[in-house]
mmCIF file with all atom_site columns, C-alpha atoms in Angstrom:
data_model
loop_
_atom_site.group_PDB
_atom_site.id
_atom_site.type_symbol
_atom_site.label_atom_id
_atom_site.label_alt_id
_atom_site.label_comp_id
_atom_site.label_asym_id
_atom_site.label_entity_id
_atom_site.label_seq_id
_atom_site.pdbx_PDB_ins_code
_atom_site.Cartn_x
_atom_site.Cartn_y
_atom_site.Cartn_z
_atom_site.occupancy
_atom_site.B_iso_or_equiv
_atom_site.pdbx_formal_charge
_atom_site.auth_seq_id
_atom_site.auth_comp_id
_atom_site.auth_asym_id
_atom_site.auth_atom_id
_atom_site.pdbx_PDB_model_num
ATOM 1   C CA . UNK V 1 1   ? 102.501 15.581 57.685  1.00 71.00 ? 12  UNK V CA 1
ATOM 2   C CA . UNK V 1 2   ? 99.276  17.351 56.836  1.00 80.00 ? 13  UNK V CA 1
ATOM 3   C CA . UNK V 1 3   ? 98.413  17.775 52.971  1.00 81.00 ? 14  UNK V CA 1
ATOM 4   C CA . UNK V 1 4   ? 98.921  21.078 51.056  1.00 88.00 ? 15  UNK V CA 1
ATOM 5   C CA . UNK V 1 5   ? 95.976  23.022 49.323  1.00 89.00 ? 16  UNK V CA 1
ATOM 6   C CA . UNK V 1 6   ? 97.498  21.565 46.407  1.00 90.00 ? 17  UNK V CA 1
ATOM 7   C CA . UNK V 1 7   ? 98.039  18.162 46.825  1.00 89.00 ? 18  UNK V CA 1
ATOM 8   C CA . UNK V 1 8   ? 94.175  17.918 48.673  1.00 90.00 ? 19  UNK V CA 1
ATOM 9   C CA . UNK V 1 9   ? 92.716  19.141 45.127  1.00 93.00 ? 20  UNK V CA 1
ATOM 10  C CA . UNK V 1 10  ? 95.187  16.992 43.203  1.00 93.00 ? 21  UNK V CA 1
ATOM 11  C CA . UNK V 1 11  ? 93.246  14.299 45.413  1.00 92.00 ? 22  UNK V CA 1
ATOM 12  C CA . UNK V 1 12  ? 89.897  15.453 45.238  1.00 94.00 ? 23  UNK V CA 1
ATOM 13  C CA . UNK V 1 13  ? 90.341  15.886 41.156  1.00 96.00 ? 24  UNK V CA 1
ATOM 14  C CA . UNK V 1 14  ? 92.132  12.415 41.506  1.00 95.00 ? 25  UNK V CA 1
ATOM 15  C CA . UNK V 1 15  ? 89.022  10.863 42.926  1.00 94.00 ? 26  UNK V CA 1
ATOM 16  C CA . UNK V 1 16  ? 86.132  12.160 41.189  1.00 95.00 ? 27  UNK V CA 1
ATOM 17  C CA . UNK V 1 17  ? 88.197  11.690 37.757  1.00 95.00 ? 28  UNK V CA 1
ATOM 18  C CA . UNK V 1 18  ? 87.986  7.780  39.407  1.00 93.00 ? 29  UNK V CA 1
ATOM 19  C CA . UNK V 1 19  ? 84.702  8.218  40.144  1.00 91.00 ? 30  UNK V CA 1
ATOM 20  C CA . UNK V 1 20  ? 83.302  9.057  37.055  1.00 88.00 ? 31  UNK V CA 1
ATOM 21  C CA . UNK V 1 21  ? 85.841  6.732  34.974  1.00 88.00 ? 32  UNK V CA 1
ATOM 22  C CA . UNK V 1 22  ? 83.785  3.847  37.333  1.00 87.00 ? 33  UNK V CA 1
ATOM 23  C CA . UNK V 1 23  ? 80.407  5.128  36.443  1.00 80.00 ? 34  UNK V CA 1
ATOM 24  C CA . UNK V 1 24  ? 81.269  4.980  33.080  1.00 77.00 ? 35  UNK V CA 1
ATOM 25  C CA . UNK V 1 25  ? 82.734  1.256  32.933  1.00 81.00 ? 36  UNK V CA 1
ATOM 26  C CA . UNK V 1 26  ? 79.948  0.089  34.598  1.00 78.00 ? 37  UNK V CA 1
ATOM 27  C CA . UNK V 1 27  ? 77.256  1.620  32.719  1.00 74.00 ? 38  UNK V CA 1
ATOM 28  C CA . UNK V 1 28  ? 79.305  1.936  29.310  1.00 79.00 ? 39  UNK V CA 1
ATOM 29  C CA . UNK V 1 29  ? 76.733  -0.759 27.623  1.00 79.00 ? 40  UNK V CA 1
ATOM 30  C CA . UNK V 1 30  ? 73.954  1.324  28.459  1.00 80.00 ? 41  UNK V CA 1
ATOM 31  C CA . UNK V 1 31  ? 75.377  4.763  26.884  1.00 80.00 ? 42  UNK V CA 1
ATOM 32  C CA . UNK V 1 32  ? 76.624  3.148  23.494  1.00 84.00 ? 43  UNK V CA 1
ATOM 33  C CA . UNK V 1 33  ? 73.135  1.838  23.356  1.00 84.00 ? 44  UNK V CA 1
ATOM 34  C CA . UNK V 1 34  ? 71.975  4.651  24.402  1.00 83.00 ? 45  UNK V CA 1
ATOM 35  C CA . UNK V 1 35  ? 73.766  6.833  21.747  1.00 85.00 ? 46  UNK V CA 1
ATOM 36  C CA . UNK V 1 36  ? 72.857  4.630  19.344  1.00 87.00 ? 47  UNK V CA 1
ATOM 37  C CA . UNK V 1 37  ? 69.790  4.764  19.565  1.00 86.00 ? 48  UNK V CA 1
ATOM 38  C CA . UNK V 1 38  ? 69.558  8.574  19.262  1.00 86.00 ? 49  UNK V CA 1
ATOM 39  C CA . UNK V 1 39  ? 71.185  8.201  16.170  1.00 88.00 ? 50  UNK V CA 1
ATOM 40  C CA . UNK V 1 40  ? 68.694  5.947  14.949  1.00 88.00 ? 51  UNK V CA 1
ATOM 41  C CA . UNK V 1 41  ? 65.873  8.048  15.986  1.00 86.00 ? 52  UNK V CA 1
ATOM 42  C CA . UNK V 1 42  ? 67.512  10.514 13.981  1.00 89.00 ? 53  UNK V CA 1
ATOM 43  C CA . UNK V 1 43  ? 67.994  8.805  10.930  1.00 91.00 ? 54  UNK V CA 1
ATOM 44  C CA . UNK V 1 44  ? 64.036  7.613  10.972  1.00 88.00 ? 55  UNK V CA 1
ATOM 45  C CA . UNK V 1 45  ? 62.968  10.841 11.436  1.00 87.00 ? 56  UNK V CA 1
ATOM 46  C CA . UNK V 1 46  ? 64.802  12.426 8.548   1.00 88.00 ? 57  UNK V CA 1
ATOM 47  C CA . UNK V 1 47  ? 63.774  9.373  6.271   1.00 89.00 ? 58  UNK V CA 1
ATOM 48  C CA . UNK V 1 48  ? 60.365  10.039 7.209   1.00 87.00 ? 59  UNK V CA 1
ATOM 49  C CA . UNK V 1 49  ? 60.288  14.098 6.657   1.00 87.00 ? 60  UNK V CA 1
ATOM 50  C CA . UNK V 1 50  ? 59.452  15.029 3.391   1.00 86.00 ? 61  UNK V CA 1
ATOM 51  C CA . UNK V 1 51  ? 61.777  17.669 1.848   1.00 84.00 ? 62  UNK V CA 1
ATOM 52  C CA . UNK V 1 52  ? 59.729  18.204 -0.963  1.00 86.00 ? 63  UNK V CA 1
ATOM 53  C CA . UNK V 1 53  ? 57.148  20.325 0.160   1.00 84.00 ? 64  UNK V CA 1
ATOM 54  C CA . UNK V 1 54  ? 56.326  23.477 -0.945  1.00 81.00 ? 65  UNK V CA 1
ATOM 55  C CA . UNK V 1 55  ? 56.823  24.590 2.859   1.00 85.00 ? 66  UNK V CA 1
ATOM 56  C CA . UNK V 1 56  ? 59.682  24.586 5.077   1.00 84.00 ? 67  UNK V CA 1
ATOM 57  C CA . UNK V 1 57  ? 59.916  22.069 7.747   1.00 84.00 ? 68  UNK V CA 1
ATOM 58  C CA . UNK V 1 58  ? 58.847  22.410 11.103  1.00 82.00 ? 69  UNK V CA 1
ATOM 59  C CA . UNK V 1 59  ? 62.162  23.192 13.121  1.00 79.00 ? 70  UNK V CA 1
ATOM 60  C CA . UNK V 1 60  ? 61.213  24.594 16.590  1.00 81.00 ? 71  UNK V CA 1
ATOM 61  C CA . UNK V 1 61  ? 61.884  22.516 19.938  1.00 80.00 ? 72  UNK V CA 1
ATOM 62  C CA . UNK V 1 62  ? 58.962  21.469 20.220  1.00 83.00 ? 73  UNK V CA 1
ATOM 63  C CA . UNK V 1 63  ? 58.083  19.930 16.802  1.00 83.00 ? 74  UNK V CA 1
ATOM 64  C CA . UNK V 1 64  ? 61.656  18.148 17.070  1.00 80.00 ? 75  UNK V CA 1
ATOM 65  C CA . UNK V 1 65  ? 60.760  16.846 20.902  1.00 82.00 ? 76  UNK V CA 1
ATOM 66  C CA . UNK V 1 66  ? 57.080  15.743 19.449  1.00 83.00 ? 77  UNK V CA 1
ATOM 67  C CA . UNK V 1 67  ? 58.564  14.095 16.454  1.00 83.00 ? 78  UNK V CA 1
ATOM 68  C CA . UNK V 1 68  ? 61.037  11.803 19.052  1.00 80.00 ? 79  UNK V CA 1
ATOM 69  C CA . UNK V 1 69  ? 57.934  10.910 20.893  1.00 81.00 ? 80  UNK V CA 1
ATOM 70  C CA . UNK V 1 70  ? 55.978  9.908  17.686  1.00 79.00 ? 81  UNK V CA 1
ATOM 71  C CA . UNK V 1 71  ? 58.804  7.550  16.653  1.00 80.00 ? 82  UNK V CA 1
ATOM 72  C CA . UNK V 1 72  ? 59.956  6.294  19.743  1.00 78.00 ? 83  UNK V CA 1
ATOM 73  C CA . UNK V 1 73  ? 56.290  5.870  21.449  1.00 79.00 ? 84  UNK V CA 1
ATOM 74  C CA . UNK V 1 74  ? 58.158  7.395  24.853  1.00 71.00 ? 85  UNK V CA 1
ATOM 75  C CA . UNK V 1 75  ? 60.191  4.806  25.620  1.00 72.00 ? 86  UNK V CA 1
ATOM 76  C CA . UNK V 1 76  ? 63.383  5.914  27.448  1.00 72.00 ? 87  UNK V CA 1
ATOM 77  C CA . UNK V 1 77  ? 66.820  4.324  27.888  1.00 69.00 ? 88  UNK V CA 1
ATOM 78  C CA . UNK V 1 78  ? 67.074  2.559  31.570  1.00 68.00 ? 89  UNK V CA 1
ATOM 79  C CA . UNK V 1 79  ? 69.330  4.061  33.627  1.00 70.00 ? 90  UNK V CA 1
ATOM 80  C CA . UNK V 1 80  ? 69.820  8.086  34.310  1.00 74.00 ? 91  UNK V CA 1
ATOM 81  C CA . UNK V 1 81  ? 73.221  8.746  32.794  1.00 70.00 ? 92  UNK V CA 1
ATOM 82  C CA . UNK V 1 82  ? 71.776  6.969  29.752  1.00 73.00 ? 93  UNK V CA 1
ATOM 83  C CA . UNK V 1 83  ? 68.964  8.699  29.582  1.00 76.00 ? 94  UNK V CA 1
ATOM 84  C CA . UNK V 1 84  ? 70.829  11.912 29.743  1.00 78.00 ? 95  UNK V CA 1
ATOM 85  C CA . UNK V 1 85  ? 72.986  10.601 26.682  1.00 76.00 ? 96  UNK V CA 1
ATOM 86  C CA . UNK V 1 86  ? 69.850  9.685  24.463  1.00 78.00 ? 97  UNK V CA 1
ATOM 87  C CA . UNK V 1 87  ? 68.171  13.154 25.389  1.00 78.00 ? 98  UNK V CA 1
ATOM 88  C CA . UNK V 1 88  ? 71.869  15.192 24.614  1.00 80.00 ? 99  UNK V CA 1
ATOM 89  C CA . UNK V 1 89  ? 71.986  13.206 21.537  1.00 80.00 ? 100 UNK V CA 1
ATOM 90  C CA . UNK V 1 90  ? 68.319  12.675 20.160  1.00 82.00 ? 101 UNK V CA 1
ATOM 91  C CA . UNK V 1 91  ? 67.031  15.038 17.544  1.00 81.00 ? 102 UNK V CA 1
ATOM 92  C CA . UNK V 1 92  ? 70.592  16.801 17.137  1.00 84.00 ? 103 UNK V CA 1
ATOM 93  C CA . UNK V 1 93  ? 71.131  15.593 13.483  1.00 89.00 ? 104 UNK V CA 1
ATOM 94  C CA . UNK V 1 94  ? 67.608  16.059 12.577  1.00 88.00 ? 105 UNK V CA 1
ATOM 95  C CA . UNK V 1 95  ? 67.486  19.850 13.742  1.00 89.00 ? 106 UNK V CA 1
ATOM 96  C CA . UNK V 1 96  ? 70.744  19.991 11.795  1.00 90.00 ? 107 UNK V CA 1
ATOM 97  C CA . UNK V 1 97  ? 68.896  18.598 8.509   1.00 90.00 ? 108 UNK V CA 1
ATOM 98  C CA . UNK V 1 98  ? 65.724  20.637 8.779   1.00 90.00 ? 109 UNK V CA 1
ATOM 99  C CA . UNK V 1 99  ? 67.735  23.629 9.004   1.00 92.00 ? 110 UNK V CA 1
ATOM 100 C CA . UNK V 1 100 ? 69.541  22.873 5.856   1.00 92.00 ? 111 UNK V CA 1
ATOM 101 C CA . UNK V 1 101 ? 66.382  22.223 4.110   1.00 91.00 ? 112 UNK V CA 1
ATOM 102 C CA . UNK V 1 102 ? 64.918  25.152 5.144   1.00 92.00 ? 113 UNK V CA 1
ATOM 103 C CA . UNK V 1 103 ? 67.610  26.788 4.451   1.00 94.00 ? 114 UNK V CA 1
ATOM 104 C CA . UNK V 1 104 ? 67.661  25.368 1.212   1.00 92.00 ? 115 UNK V CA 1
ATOM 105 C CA . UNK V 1 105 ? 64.246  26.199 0.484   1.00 92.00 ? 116 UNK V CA 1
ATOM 106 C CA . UNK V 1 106 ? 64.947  29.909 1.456   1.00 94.00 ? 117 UNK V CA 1
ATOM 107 C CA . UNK V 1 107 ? 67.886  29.783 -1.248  1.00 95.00 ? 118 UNK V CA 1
ATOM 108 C CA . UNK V 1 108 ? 65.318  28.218 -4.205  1.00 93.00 ? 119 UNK V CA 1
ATOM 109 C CA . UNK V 1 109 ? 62.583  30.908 -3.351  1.00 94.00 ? 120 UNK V CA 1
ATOM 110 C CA . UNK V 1 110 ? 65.391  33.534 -3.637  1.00 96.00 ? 121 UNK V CA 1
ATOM 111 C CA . UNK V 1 111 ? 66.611  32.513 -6.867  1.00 97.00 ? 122 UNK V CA 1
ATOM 112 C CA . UNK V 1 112 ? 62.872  31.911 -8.220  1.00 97.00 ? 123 UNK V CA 1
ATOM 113 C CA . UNK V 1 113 ? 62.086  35.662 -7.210  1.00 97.00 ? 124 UNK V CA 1
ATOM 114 C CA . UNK V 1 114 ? 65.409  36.545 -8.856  1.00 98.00 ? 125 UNK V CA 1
ATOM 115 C CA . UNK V 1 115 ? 64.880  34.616 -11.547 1.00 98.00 ? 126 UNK V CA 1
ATOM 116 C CA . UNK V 1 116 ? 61.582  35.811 -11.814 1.00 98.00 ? 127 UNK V CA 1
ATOM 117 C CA . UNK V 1 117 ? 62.462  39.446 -11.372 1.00 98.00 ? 128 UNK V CA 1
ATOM 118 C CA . UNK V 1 118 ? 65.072  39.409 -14.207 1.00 98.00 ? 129 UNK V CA 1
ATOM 119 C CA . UNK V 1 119 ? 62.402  37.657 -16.707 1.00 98.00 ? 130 UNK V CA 1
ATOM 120 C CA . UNK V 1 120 ? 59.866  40.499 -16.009 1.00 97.00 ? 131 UNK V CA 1
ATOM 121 C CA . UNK V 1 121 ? 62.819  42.876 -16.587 1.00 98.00 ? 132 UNK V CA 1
ATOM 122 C CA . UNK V 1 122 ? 63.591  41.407 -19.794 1.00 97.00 ? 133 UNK V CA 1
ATOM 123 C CA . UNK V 1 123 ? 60.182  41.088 -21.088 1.00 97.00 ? 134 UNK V CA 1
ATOM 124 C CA . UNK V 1 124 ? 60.146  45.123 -19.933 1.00 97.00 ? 135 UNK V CA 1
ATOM 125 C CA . UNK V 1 125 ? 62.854  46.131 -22.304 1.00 97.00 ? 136 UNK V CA 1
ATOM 126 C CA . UNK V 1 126 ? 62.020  43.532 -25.153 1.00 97.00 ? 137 UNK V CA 1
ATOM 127 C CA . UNK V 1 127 ? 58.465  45.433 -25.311 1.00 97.00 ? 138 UNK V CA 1
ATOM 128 C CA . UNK V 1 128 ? 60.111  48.890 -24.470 1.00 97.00 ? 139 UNK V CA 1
ATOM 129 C CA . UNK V 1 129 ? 62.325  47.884 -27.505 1.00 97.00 ? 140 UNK V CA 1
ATOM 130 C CA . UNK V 1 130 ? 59.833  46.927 -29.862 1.00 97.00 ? 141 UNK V CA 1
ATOM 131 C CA . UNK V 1 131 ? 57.373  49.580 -29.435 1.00 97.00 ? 142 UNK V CA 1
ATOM 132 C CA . UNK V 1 132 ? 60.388  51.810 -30.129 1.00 97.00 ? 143 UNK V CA 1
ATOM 133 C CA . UNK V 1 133 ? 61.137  50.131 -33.366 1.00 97.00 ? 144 UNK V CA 1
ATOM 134 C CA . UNK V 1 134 ? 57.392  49.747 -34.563 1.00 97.00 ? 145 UNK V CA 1
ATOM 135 C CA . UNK V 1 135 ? 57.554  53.653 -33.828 1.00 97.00 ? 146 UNK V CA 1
ATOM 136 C CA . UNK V 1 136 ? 60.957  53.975 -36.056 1.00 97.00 ? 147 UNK V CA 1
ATOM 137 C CA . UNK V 1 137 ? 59.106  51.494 -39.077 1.00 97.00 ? 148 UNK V CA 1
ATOM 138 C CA . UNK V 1 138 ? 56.050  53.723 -38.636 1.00 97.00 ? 149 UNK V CA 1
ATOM 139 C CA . UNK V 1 139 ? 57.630  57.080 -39.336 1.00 97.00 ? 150 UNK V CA 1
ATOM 140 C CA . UNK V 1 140 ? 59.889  55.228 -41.886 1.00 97.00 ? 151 UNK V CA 1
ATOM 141 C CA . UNK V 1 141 ? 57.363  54.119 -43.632 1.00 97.00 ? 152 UNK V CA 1
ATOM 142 C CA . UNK V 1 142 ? 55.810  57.439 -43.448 1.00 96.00 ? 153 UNK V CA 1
ATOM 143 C CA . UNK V 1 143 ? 58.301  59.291 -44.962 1.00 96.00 ? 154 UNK V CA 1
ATOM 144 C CA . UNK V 1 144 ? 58.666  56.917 -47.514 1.00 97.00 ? 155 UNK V CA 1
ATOM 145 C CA . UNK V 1 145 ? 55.167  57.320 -48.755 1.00 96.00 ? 156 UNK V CA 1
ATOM 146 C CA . UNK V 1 146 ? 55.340  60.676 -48.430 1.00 96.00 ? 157 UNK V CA 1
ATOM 147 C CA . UNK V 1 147 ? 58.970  60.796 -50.397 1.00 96.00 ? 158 UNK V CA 1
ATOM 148 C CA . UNK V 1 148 ? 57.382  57.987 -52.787 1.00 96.00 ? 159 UNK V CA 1
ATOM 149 C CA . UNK V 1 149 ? 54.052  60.607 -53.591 1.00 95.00 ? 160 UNK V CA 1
ATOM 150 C CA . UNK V 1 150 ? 55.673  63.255 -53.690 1.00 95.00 ? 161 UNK V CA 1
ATOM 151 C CA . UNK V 1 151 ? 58.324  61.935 -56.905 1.00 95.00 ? 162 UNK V CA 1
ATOM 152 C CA . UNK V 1 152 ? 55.523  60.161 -58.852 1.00 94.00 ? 163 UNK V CA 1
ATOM 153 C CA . UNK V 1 153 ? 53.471  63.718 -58.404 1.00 94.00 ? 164 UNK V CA 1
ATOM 154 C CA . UNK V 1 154 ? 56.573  65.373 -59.975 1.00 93.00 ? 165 UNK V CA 1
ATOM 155 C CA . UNK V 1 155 ? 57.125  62.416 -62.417 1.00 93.00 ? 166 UNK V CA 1
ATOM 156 C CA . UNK V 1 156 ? 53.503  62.655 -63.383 1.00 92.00 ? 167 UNK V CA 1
ATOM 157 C CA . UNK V 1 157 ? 53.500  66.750 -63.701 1.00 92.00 ? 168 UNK V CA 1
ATOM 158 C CA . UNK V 1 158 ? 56.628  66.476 -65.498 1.00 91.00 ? 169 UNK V CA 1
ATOM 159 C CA . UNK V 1 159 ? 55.453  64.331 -68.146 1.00 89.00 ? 170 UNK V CA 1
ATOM 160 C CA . UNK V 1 160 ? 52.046  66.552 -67.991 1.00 85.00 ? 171 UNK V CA 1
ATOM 161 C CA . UNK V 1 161 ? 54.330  69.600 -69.062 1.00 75.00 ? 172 UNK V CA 1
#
């Protein structure tokens, strides 16, 4: 009895889920070590970036792919499916951290220029203030001498009279 459409994909799906179950058994050392060694290129390369800077972080591609070569001197897992792990994996967590710190960076500058703005603001208005009440004390005192000369004129003609 021939197969149904069905049943000949059920197969097909059947065998290549086999297939690649097999691959993976038989090169299952190589893509843990493999993996893990992505993950250690990753944690070397963000104990070796410097956060600190006054300047963000190089994040493009290509800084990330030059910074895997620098610490792993180009050596590549063995086999292909292992090498496919390490390059899916490698740099991944580091992108992820220089974008943070960039990010981070971003956010400081922001507040700084905030911070910053709101200072010059204040400084504005505590000057704006001031001049307003050295004006007020002038014509104060103004008026005071004037009000003081004026009653010692009249205390003095008075006592004249």
């Amino acid at each position: 009895q021939p197969l149904s459409k069905r049943d000949k994909r059920r197969n097909n799906i059947t065998d290549k889920l086999a297939d690649m179950i097999q691959t993976f058994t038989q090169d299952q050392h190589q893509h843990y070590r493999a993996q893990l060694q992505a993950i250690q290129v990753d944690m070397t390369m963000i104990l070796r970036a410097n956060p600190y800077e006054n300047s963000p972080l190089d994040d493009s591609a290509e800084d990330v792919e030059r910074e895997i070569e620098n610490v792993t001197g180009g050596s590549l897992p063995n086999t292909d499916a292992a090498v496919k792990d390490y390059l899916a994996l490698a740099g991944k967590r580091y992108h992820e951290y220089v974008q943070q710190v960039n990010h981070a960076l971003e956010q400081r500058d922001a507040d700084l220029t905030a911070l910053q703005n709101r200072y010059e603001a204040a400084v504005a208005e505590l000057e704006k203030s001031s001049s307003y009440k050295v004006q007020v004390a002038q014509r104060e005192h103004l008026e005071l001498a004037t009000t003081v000369r004026s009653r010692l004129i009249n205390s003095v003609t008075k006592k004249r009279d």
